[in-house]
């Protein structure tokens, strides 16, 4: 299955909203850290249900918000959740973004970057569309240090990029970004059952679940275009 087929199937089954609920716990923390000024143009790379564009318009002061996703069914669902004519959801590919050079002030991406065919080309494309002084806030739950994520690629039968934190920083720099910040954002909301309920369907031991959510959470790397 291709990434597009996989996420078209998710969207058709309504699983985009469940994905949003799971990601929101740490995504909202990332969104609140973005240095938006009133009227800024923002982009959500791999937008899924499109929650980030709506949040950045409603609470973040964005003048225009775009979500790009390679799955037409995701884009259709995202578009159906808002009437805001200053939000646009577009079908597109990370490596060929439908934006002019220097036209985006800030870009957000949650749990999407590592699906890129070429993460390096994606970073170069972002460096093209984000203006000087603009930022890329990139959150991932699938990364080397998070050992609990390692099976996800084979589970979905997709080729995913599993970098460690240092590799993220290096790739951002090689694409022309300065790395302003790197951080682990813990998920404090996902419910972790009491000890006596383990093993559960997905977890052998409670400590593993605590490590996955409360310790590793989401790896955030922030790049700034010089
Ligand atoms: C795991 S979902 C995350 C969606 C959303 N950001 C969230 O937090 O719920 C990843 C999304 O990235 C999109 N995607 C993956 N690779 C892509 C690519 N190369 N170009 C465009 N979209 C892509 C998928 O279609 C999918 O909707």
PDB file of C-alpha atoms and ligand atoms in Angstrom:
ATOM      1  CA  UNK A   1       0.000   0.000   0.000  1.00  0.00           C
ATOM      2  CA  UNK A   2       1.209   3.527  -0.708  1.00  0.00           C
ATOM      3  CA  UNK A   3       1.069   6.313   1.911  1.00  0.00           C
ATOM      4  CA  UNK A   4      -1.757   7.870  -0.083  1.00  0.00           C
ATOM      5  CA  UNK A   5      -3.784   4.637  -0.196  1.00  0.00           C
ATOM      6  CA  UNK A   6      -3.171   4.035   3.504  1.00  0.00           C
ATOM      7  CA  UNK A   7      -4.437   7.472   4.567  1.00  0.00           C
ATOM      8  CA  UNK A   8      -7.277   7.567   2.026  1.00  0.00           C
ATOM      9  CA  UNK A   9      -8.528   4.383   3.704  1.00  0.00           C
ATOM     10  CA  UNK A  10      -8.119   5.949   7.179  1.00  0.00           C
ATOM     11  CA  UNK A  11     -10.060   9.049   6.101  1.00  0.00           C
ATOM     12  CA  UNK A  12     -12.842   7.012   4.476  1.00  0.00           C
ATOM     13  CA  UNK A  13     -13.247   5.075   7.735  1.00  0.00           C
ATOM     14  CA  UNK A  14     -13.398   8.325   9.762  1.00  0.00           C
ATOM     15  CA  UNK A  15     -10.139   7.527  11.534  1.00  0.00           C
ATOM     16  CA  UNK A  16      -8.787  11.045  10.919  1.00  0.00           C
ATOM     17  CA  UNK A  17     -10.652  12.351  13.987  1.00  0.00           C
ATOM     18  CA  UNK A  18      -9.284   9.577  16.229  1.00  0.00           C
ATOM     19  CA  UNK A  19      -5.771  10.384  15.031  1.00  0.00           C
ATOM     20  CA  UNK A  20      -6.423  14.052  15.825  1.00  0.00           C
ATOM     21  CA  UNK A  21      -7.551  13.173  19.367  1.00  0.00           C
ATOM     22  CA  UNK A  22      -4.411  11.103  19.996  1.00  0.00           C
ATOM     23  CA  UNK A  23      -2.039  13.745  18.614  1.00  0.00           C
ATOM     24  CA  UNK A  24      -3.752  16.791  20.098  1.00  0.00           C
ATOM     25  CA  UNK A  25      -2.281  16.274  23.610  1.00  0.00           C
ATOM     26  CA  UNK A  26       1.224  17.167  22.425  1.00  0.00           C
ATOM     27  CA  UNK A  27       0.331  19.035  19.194  1.00  0.00           C
ATOM     28  CA  UNK A  28      -1.415  21.797  21.170  1.00  0.00           C
ATOM     29  CA  UNK A  29       1.754  22.367  23.197  1.00  0.00           C
ATOM     30  CA  UNK A  30       3.770  22.695  19.978  1.00  0.00           C
ATOM     31  CA  UNK A  31       1.205  25.047  18.403  1.00  0.00           C
ATOM     32  CA  UNK A  32       1.268  27.255  21.504  1.00  0.00           C
ATOM     33  CA  UNK A  33       5.040  27.635  21.193  1.00  0.00           C
ATOM     34  CA  UNK A  34       4.949  28.918  17.604  1.00  0.00           C
ATOM     35  CA  UNK A  35       5.930  32.609  17.320  1.00  0.00           C
ATOM     36  CA  UNK A  36       2.920  33.721  15.275  1.00  0.00           C
ATOM     37  CA  UNK A  37       2.126  37.367  14.695  1.00  0.00           C
ATOM     38  CA  UNK A  38      -1.335  38.557  13.664  1.00  0.00           C
ATOM     39  CA  UNK A  39      -1.910  38.039   9.971  1.00  0.00           C
ATOM     40  CA  UNK A  40       0.843  35.462   9.445  1.00  0.00           C
ATOM     41  CA  UNK A  41       0.496  32.777   6.789  1.00  0.00           C
ATOM     42  CA  UNK A  42       0.936  29.291   8.236  1.00  0.00           C
ATOM     43  CA  UNK A  43       1.226  25.852   6.736  1.00  0.00           C
ATOM     44  CA  UNK A  44       0.426  22.454   8.273  1.00  0.00           C
ATOM     45  CA  UNK A  45       2.522  19.822   6.479  1.00  0.00           C
ATOM     46  CA  UNK A  46       0.660  16.476   6.353  1.00  0.00           C
ATOM     47  CA  UNK A  47      -2.488  17.995   7.846  1.00  0.00           C
ATOM     48  CA  UNK A  48      -4.718  14.906   8.207  1.00  0.00           C
ATOM     49  CA  UNK A  49      -8.042  16.140   9.672  1.00  0.00           C
ATOM     50  CA  UNK A  50      -6.713  19.706   9.470  1.00  0.00           C
ATOM     51  CA  UNK A  51      -7.039  20.578  13.171  1.00  0.00           C
ATOM     52  CA  UNK A  52      -3.843  22.665  13.293  1.00  0.00           C
ATOM     53  CA  UNK A  53      -4.934  25.178  10.644  1.00  0.00           C
ATOM     54  CA  UNK A  54      -8.247  25.641  12.452  1.00  0.00           C
ATOM     55  CA  UNK A  55      -6.520  26.100  15.820  1.00  0.00           C
ATOM     56  CA  UNK A  56      -3.988  28.566  14.409  1.00  0.00           C
ATOM     57  CA  UNK A  57      -6.805  30.633  12.858  1.00  0.00           C
ATOM     58  CA  UNK A  58      -9.043  30.491  15.936  1.00  0.00           C
ATOM     59  CA  UNK A  59      -6.474  30.986  18.701  1.00  0.00           C
ATOM     60  CA  UNK A  60      -3.156  31.769  17.064  1.00  0.00           C
ATOM     61  CA  UNK A  61      -3.977  34.878  15.039  1.00  0.00           C
ATOM     62  CA  UNK A  62      -3.020  33.403  11.656  1.00  0.00           C
ATOM     63  CA  UNK A  63      -4.179  35.517   8.697  1.00  0.00           C
ATOM     64  CA  UNK A  64      -4.227  32.524   6.398  1.00  0.00           C
ATOM     65  CA  UNK A  65      -3.756  28.872   7.196  1.00  0.00           C
ATOM     66  CA  UNK A  66      -3.099  26.073   4.749  1.00  0.00           C
ATOM     67  CA  UNK A  67      -2.990  22.340   5.239  1.00  0.00           C
ATOM     68  CA  UNK A  68      -1.278  20.160   2.661  1.00  0.00           C
ATOM     69  CA  UNK A  69      -1.803  16.422   2.486  1.00  0.00           C
ATOM     70  CA  UNK A  70      -1.094  13.773  -0.125  1.00  0.00           C
ATOM     71  CA  UNK A  71      -4.374  11.978   0.623  1.00  0.00           C
ATOM     72  CA  UNK A  72      -7.334  13.502  -1.280  1.00  0.00           C
ATOM     73  CA  UNK A  73      -9.763  11.866   1.174  1.00  0.00           C
ATOM     74  CA  UNK A  74      -8.014  13.515   4.149  1.00  0.00           C
ATOM     75  CA  UNK A  75      -8.192  16.892   2.376  1.00  0.00           C
ATOM     76  CA  UNK A  76     -11.897  16.375   1.655  1.00  0.00           C
ATOM     77  CA  UNK A  77     -12.605  15.541   5.314  1.00  0.00           C
ATOM     78  CA  UNK A  78     -10.502  18.477   6.596  1.00  0.00           C
ATOM     79  CA  UNK A  79     -12.330  20.893   4.241  1.00  0.00           C
ATOM     80  CA  UNK A  80     -15.708  19.667   5.505  1.00  0.00           C
ATOM     81  CA  UNK A  81     -14.873  20.605   9.129  1.00  0.00           C
ATOM     82  CA  UNK A  82     -14.709  24.398   8.545  1.00  0.00           C
ATOM     83  CA  UNK A  83     -16.412  27.273   6.707  1.00  0.00           C
ATOM     84  CA  UNK A  84     -13.483  29.630   7.249  1.00  0.00           C
ATOM     85  CA  UNK A  85     -12.569  31.003   3.824  1.00  0.00           C
ATOM     86  CA  UNK A  86      -9.096  31.942   5.074  1.00  0.00           C
ATOM     87  CA  UNK A  87      -8.254  28.281   5.527  1.00  0.00           C
ATOM     88  CA  UNK A  88      -7.300  26.199   2.499  1.00  0.00           C
ATOM     89  CA  UNK A  89      -6.691  22.445   2.426  1.00  0.00           C
ATOM     90  CA  UNK A  90      -4.741  21.309  -0.610  1.00  0.00           C
ATOM     91  CA  UNK A  91      -3.691  17.984  -2.053  1.00  0.00           C
ATOM     92  CA  UNK A  92       0.060  18.096  -2.529  1.00  0.00           C
ATOM     93  CA  UNK A  93       3.350  16.401  -1.933  1.00  0.00           C
ATOM     94  CA  UNK A  94       5.958  17.376   0.657  1.00  0.00           C
ATOM     95  CA  UNK A  95       8.632  17.636  -2.015  1.00  0.00           C
ATOM     96  CA  UNK A  96       6.606  19.875  -4.372  1.00  0.00           C
ATOM     97  CA  UNK A  97       4.632  22.294  -2.241  1.00  0.00           C
ATOM     98  CA  UNK A  98       2.076  24.471  -4.070  1.00  0.00           C
ATOM     99  CA  UNK A  99       3.503  27.726  -2.689  1.00  0.00           C
ATOM    100  CA  UNK A 100       5.756  30.490  -4.030  1.00  0.00           C
ATOM    101  CA  UNK A 101       9.219  30.974  -2.562  1.00  0.00           C
ATOM    102  CA  UNK A 102       9.249  32.864   0.776  1.00  0.00           C
ATOM    103  CA  UNK A 103       5.422  32.912   0.944  1.00  0.00           C
ATOM    104  CA  UNK A 104       4.953  31.064   4.274  1.00  0.00           C
ATOM    105  CA  UNK A 105       5.738  32.617   7.674  1.00  0.00           C
ATOM    106  CA  UNK A 106       5.628  29.471   9.818  1.00  0.00           C
ATOM    107  CA  UNK A 107       5.145  25.769   9.226  1.00  0.00           C
ATOM    108  CA  UNK A 108       3.868  23.102  11.648  1.00  0.00           C
ATOM    109  CA  UNK A 109       3.942  19.360  11.144  1.00  0.00           C
ATOM    110  CA  UNK A 110       2.774  16.611  13.480  1.00  0.00           C
ATOM    111  CA  UNK A 111       3.417  12.910  12.963  1.00  0.00           C
ATOM    112  CA  UNK A 112       3.859  13.319   9.205  1.00  0.00           C
ATOM    113  CA  UNK A 113       7.468  14.201   8.332  1.00  0.00           C
ATOM    114  CA  UNK A 114       8.865  10.650   8.544  1.00  0.00           C
ATOM    115  CA  UNK A 115       6.480   9.427   5.817  1.00  0.00           C
ATOM    116  CA  UNK A 116       8.302  11.626   3.252  1.00  0.00           C
ATOM    117  CA  UNK A 117       9.867   9.742   0.352  1.00  0.00           C
ATOM    118  CA  UNK A 118      12.874  12.014   0.812  1.00  0.00           C
ATOM    119  CA  UNK A 119      13.025  13.859   4.141  1.00  0.00           C
ATOM    120  CA  UNK A 120      16.078  15.778   2.910  1.00  0.00           C
ATOM    121  CA  UNK A 121      14.207  17.029  -0.218  1.00  0.00           C
ATOM    122  CA  UNK A 122      11.233  17.916   2.018  1.00  0.00           C
ATOM    123  CA  UNK A 123      13.442  20.096   4.215  1.00  0.00           C
ATOM    124  CA  UNK A 124      14.910  21.804   1.143  1.00  0.00           C
ATOM    125  CA  UNK A 125      11.401  22.463  -0.173  1.00  0.00           C
ATOM    126  CA  UNK A 126      10.401  23.965   3.191  1.00  0.00           C
ATOM    127  CA  UNK A 127      13.512  26.113   3.136  1.00  0.00           C
ATOM    128  CA  UNK A 128      12.306  27.412  -0.250  1.00  0.00           C
ATOM    129  CA  UNK A 129       8.732  28.291   0.776  1.00  0.00           C
ATOM    130  CA  UNK A 130       9.370  29.651   4.315  1.00  0.00           C
ATOM    131  CA  UNK A 131      10.563  33.255   4.412  1.00  0.00           C
ATOM    132  CA  UNK A 132      13.715  34.397   6.158  1.00  0.00           C
ATOM    133  CA  UNK A 133      13.112  34.417   9.924  1.00  0.00           C
ATOM    134  CA  UNK A 134      10.223  31.951   9.551  1.00  0.00           C
ATOM    135  CA  UNK A 135      10.123  28.638  11.386  1.00  0.00           C
ATOM    136  CA  UNK A 136       9.424  24.935  10.944  1.00  0.00           C
ATOM    137  CA  UNK A 137       8.005  23.197  14.047  1.00  0.00           C
ATOM    138  CA  UNK A 138       8.365  19.473  13.384  1.00  0.00           C
ATOM    139  CA  UNK A 139       6.862  16.950  15.848  1.00  0.00           C
ATOM    140  CA  UNK A 140       7.328  13.189  15.520  1.00  0.00           C
ATOM    141  CA  UNK A 141       6.469  10.228  17.735  1.00  0.00           C
ATOM    142  CA  UNK A 142       8.325   7.747  15.515  1.00  0.00           C
ATOM    143  CA  UNK A 143      12.059   8.226  16.123  1.00  0.00           C
ATOM    144  CA  UNK A 144      15.088   6.227  17.159  1.00  0.00           C
ATOM    145  CA  UNK A 145      15.138   6.973  20.896  1.00  0.00           C
ATOM    146  CA  UNK A 146      11.453   6.020  21.207  1.00  0.00           C
ATOM    147  CA  UNK A 147      11.981   2.261  21.159  1.00  0.00           C
ATOM    148  CA  UNK A 148       8.235   1.732  21.550  1.00  0.00           C
ATOM    149  CA  UNK A 149       7.665   3.143  18.055  1.00  0.00           C
ATOM    150  CA  UNK A 150      10.110   0.899  16.195  1.00  0.00           C
ATOM    151  CA  UNK A 151       7.565  -1.603  14.862  1.00  0.00           C
ATOM    152  CA  UNK A 152       5.260   1.011  13.325  1.00  0.00           C
ATOM    153  CA  UNK A 153       6.837   0.915   9.836  1.00  0.00           C
ATOM    154  CA  UNK A 154       6.557  -2.848   9.525  1.00  0.00           C
ATOM    155  CA  UNK A 155       3.074  -2.818  11.138  1.00  0.00           C
ATOM    156  CA  UNK A 156       1.856  -0.505   8.356  1.00  0.00           C
ATOM    157  CA  UNK A 157       4.091  -2.063   5.691  1.00  0.00           C
ATOM    158  CA  UNK A 158       5.404   1.385   4.807  1.00  0.00           C
ATOM    159  CA  UNK A 159       8.977   2.606   4.522  1.00  0.00           C
ATOM    160  CA  UNK A 160       9.384   5.227   7.207  1.00  0.00           C
ATOM    161  CA  UNK A 161      12.414   7.329   8.140  1.00  0.00           C
ATOM    162  CA  UNK A 162      13.553   6.674  11.717  1.00  0.00           C
ATOM    163  CA  UNK A 163      16.094   9.314  12.706  1.00  0.00           C
ATOM    164  CA  UNK A 164      17.456  10.056  16.152  1.00  0.00           C
ATOM    165  CA  UNK A 165      17.379  13.542  17.643  1.00  0.00           C
ATOM    166  CA  UNK A 166      20.923  14.335  16.530  1.00  0.00           C
ATOM    167  CA  UNK A 167      20.156  13.268  12.930  1.00  0.00           C
ATOM    168  CA  UNK A 168      17.147  15.602  12.899  1.00  0.00           C
ATOM    169  CA  UNK A 169      19.337  18.500  13.938  1.00  0.00           C
ATOM    170  CA  UNK A 170      21.978  17.641  11.347  1.00  0.00           C
ATOM    171  CA  UNK A 171      19.435  17.285   8.507  1.00  0.00           C
ATOM    172  CA  UNK A 172      17.806  20.616   9.395  1.00  0.00           C
ATOM    173  CA  UNK A 173      21.218  22.306   9.316  1.00  0.00           C
ATOM    174  CA  UNK A 174      22.208  20.635   6.047  1.00  0.00           C
ATOM    175  CA  UNK A 175      19.004  21.953   4.441  1.00  0.00           C
ATOM    176  CA  UNK A 176      19.868  25.512   5.512  1.00  0.00           C
ATOM    177  CA  UNK A 177      17.922  25.901   8.778  1.00  0.00           C
ATOM    178  CA  UNK A 178      19.306  27.029  12.117  1.00  0.00           C
ATOM    179  CA  UNK A 179      18.128  24.695  14.884  1.00  0.00           C
ATOM    180  CA  UNK A 180      16.500  26.943  17.474  1.00  0.00           C
ATOM    181  CA  UNK A 181      15.177  24.255  19.812  1.00  0.00           C
ATOM    182  CA  UNK A 182      14.813  20.531  20.313  1.00  0.00           C
ATOM    183  CA  UNK A 183      12.656  19.057  23.046  1.00  0.00           C
ATOM    184  CA  UNK A 184      10.596  16.078  24.137  1.00  0.00           C
ATOM    185  CA  UNK A 185       6.975  17.039  24.751  1.00  0.00           C
ATOM    186  CA  UNK A 186       5.408  14.536  27.161  1.00  0.00           C
ATOM    187  CA  UNK A 187       1.843  13.342  26.646  1.00  0.00           C
ATOM    188  CA  UNK A 188       0.292  13.745  30.114  1.00  0.00           C
ATOM    189  CA  UNK A 189      -3.293  13.078  28.987  1.00  0.00           C
ATOM    190  CA  UNK A 190      -3.330   9.618  27.422  1.00  0.00           C
ATOM    191  CA  UNK A 191      -4.798   7.450  30.137  1.00  0.00           C
ATOM    192  CA  UNK A 192      -2.456   4.882  31.641  1.00  0.00           C
ATOM    193  CA  UNK A 193      -4.330   2.093  33.469  1.00  0.00           C
ATOM    194  CA  UNK A 194      -3.354   1.000  37.005  1.00  0.00           C
ATOM    195  CA  UNK A 195      -0.687  -1.670  37.486  1.00  0.00           C
ATOM    196  CA  UNK A 196      -3.164  -4.529  37.992  1.00  0.00           C
ATOM    197  CA  UNK A 197      -4.644  -4.080  34.495  1.00  0.00           C
ATOM    198  CA  UNK A 198      -1.360  -5.006  32.760  1.00  0.00           C
ATOM    199  CA  UNK A 199      -0.661  -6.670  30.408  1.00  0.00           C
ATOM    200  CA  UNK A 200      -3.194  -4.846  28.180  1.00  0.00           C
ATOM    201  CA  UNK A 201      -3.914  -5.481  24.510  1.00  0.00           C
ATOM    202  CA  UNK A 202      -0.995  -3.249  23.474  1.00  0.00           C
ATOM    203  CA  UNK A 203       1.347  -3.112  26.462  1.00  0.00           C
ATOM    204  CA  UNK A 204       3.140  -5.816  28.434  1.00  0.00           C
ATOM    205  CA  UNK A 205       4.241  -3.617  31.330  1.00  0.00           C
ATOM    206  CA  UNK A 206       2.971  -0.340  32.782  1.00  0.00           C
ATOM    207  CA  UNK A 207       6.513   1.126  32.907  1.00  0.00           C
ATOM    208  CA  UNK A 208       6.779   0.802  29.127  1.00  0.00           C
ATOM    209  CA  UNK A 209       3.594   2.756  28.606  1.00  0.00           C
ATOM    210  CA  UNK A 210       4.714   5.422  31.072  1.00  0.00           C
ATOM    211  CA  UNK A 211       8.041   5.721  29.235  1.00  0.00           C
ATOM    212  CA  UNK A 212       6.336   5.956  25.825  1.00  0.00           C
ATOM    213  CA  UNK A 213       3.881   8.703  26.785  1.00  0.00           C
ATOM    214  CA  UNK A 214       5.174  10.556  29.828  1.00  0.00           C
ATOM    215  CA  UNK A 215       8.905  10.450  29.021  1.00  0.00           C
ATOM    216  CA  UNK A 216       9.449  10.194  25.255  1.00  0.00           C
ATOM    217  CA  UNK A 217       6.195  11.772  24.049  1.00  0.00           C
ATOM    218  CA  UNK A 218       6.759  13.806  20.898  1.00  0.00           C
ATOM    219  CA  UNK A 219      10.211  14.797  19.655  1.00  0.00           C
ATOM    220  CA  UNK A 220      10.049  18.433  18.568  1.00  0.00           C
ATOM    221  CA  UNK A 221      12.727  19.971  16.353  1.00  0.00           C
ATOM    222  CA  UNK A 222      12.436  23.667  15.500  1.00  0.00           C
ATOM    223  CA  UNK A 223      14.210  25.084  12.473  1.00  0.00           C
ATOM    224  CA  UNK A 224      14.563  28.777  11.634  1.00  0.00           C
ATOM    225  CA  UNK A 225      15.290  30.020   8.102  1.00  0.00           C
ATOM    226  CA  UNK A 226      18.280  32.421   8.378  1.00  0.00           C
TER     227      UNK A 226
HETATM  228  C1  LIG B   1      -0.112  10.147  10.704  1.00  0.00           C
HETATM  229  S1  LIG B   1      -0.944  11.329   9.724  1.00  0.00           S
HETATM  230  C2  LIG B   1      -0.886  12.773  10.765  1.00  0.00           C
HETATM  231  C3  LIG B   1      -1.958  13.767  10.428  1.00  0.00           C
HETATM  232  C4  LIG B   1      -2.022  15.001  11.339  1.00  0.00           C
HETATM  233  N1  LIG B   1      -0.828  15.817  11.193  1.00  0.00           N
HETATM  234  C5  LIG B   1      -2.244  14.630  12.771  1.00  0.00           C
HETATM  235  O1  LIG B   1      -1.455  15.059  13.649  1.00  0.00           O
HETATM  236  O2  LIG B   1      -3.226  13.920  13.074  1.00  0.00           O
HETATM  237  C6  LIG B   1       0.243  11.715   8.442  1.00  0.00           C
HETATM  238  C7  LIG B   1      -0.363  12.496   7.275  1.00  0.00           C
HETATM  239  O3  LIG B   1       0.702  12.914   6.390  1.00  0.00           O
HETATM  240  C8  LIG B   1       0.296  12.710   5.051  1.00  0.00           C
HETATM  241  N2  LIG B   1       1.508  12.474   4.230  1.00  0.00           N
HETATM  242  C9  LIG B   1       2.446  11.543   4.443  1.00  0.00           C
HETATM  243  N3  LIG B   1       3.422  11.632   3.504  1.00  0.00           N
HETATM  244  C10 LIG B   1       3.079  12.653   2.690  1.00  0.00           C
HETATM  245  C11 LIG B   1       3.687  13.278   1.554  1.00  0.00           C
HETATM  246  N4  LIG B   1       4.865  12.828   1.056  1.00  0.00           N
HETATM  247  N5  LIG B   1       3.073  14.334   0.990  1.00  0.00           N
HETATM  248  C12 LIG B   1       1.886  14.789   1.478  1.00  0.00           C
HETATM  249  N6  LIG B   1       1.266  14.251   2.561  1.00  0.00           N
HETATM  250  C13 LIG B   1       1.847  13.196   3.152  1.00  0.00           C
HETATM  251  C14 LIG B   1      -0.616  11.493   5.108  1.00  0.00           C
HETATM  252  O4  LIG B   1      -1.509  11.423   4.016  1.00  0.00           O
HETATM  253  C15 LIG B   1      -1.318  11.665   6.451  1.00  0.00           C
HETATM  254  O5  LIG B   1      -2.580  12.326   6.349  1.00  0.00           O
END
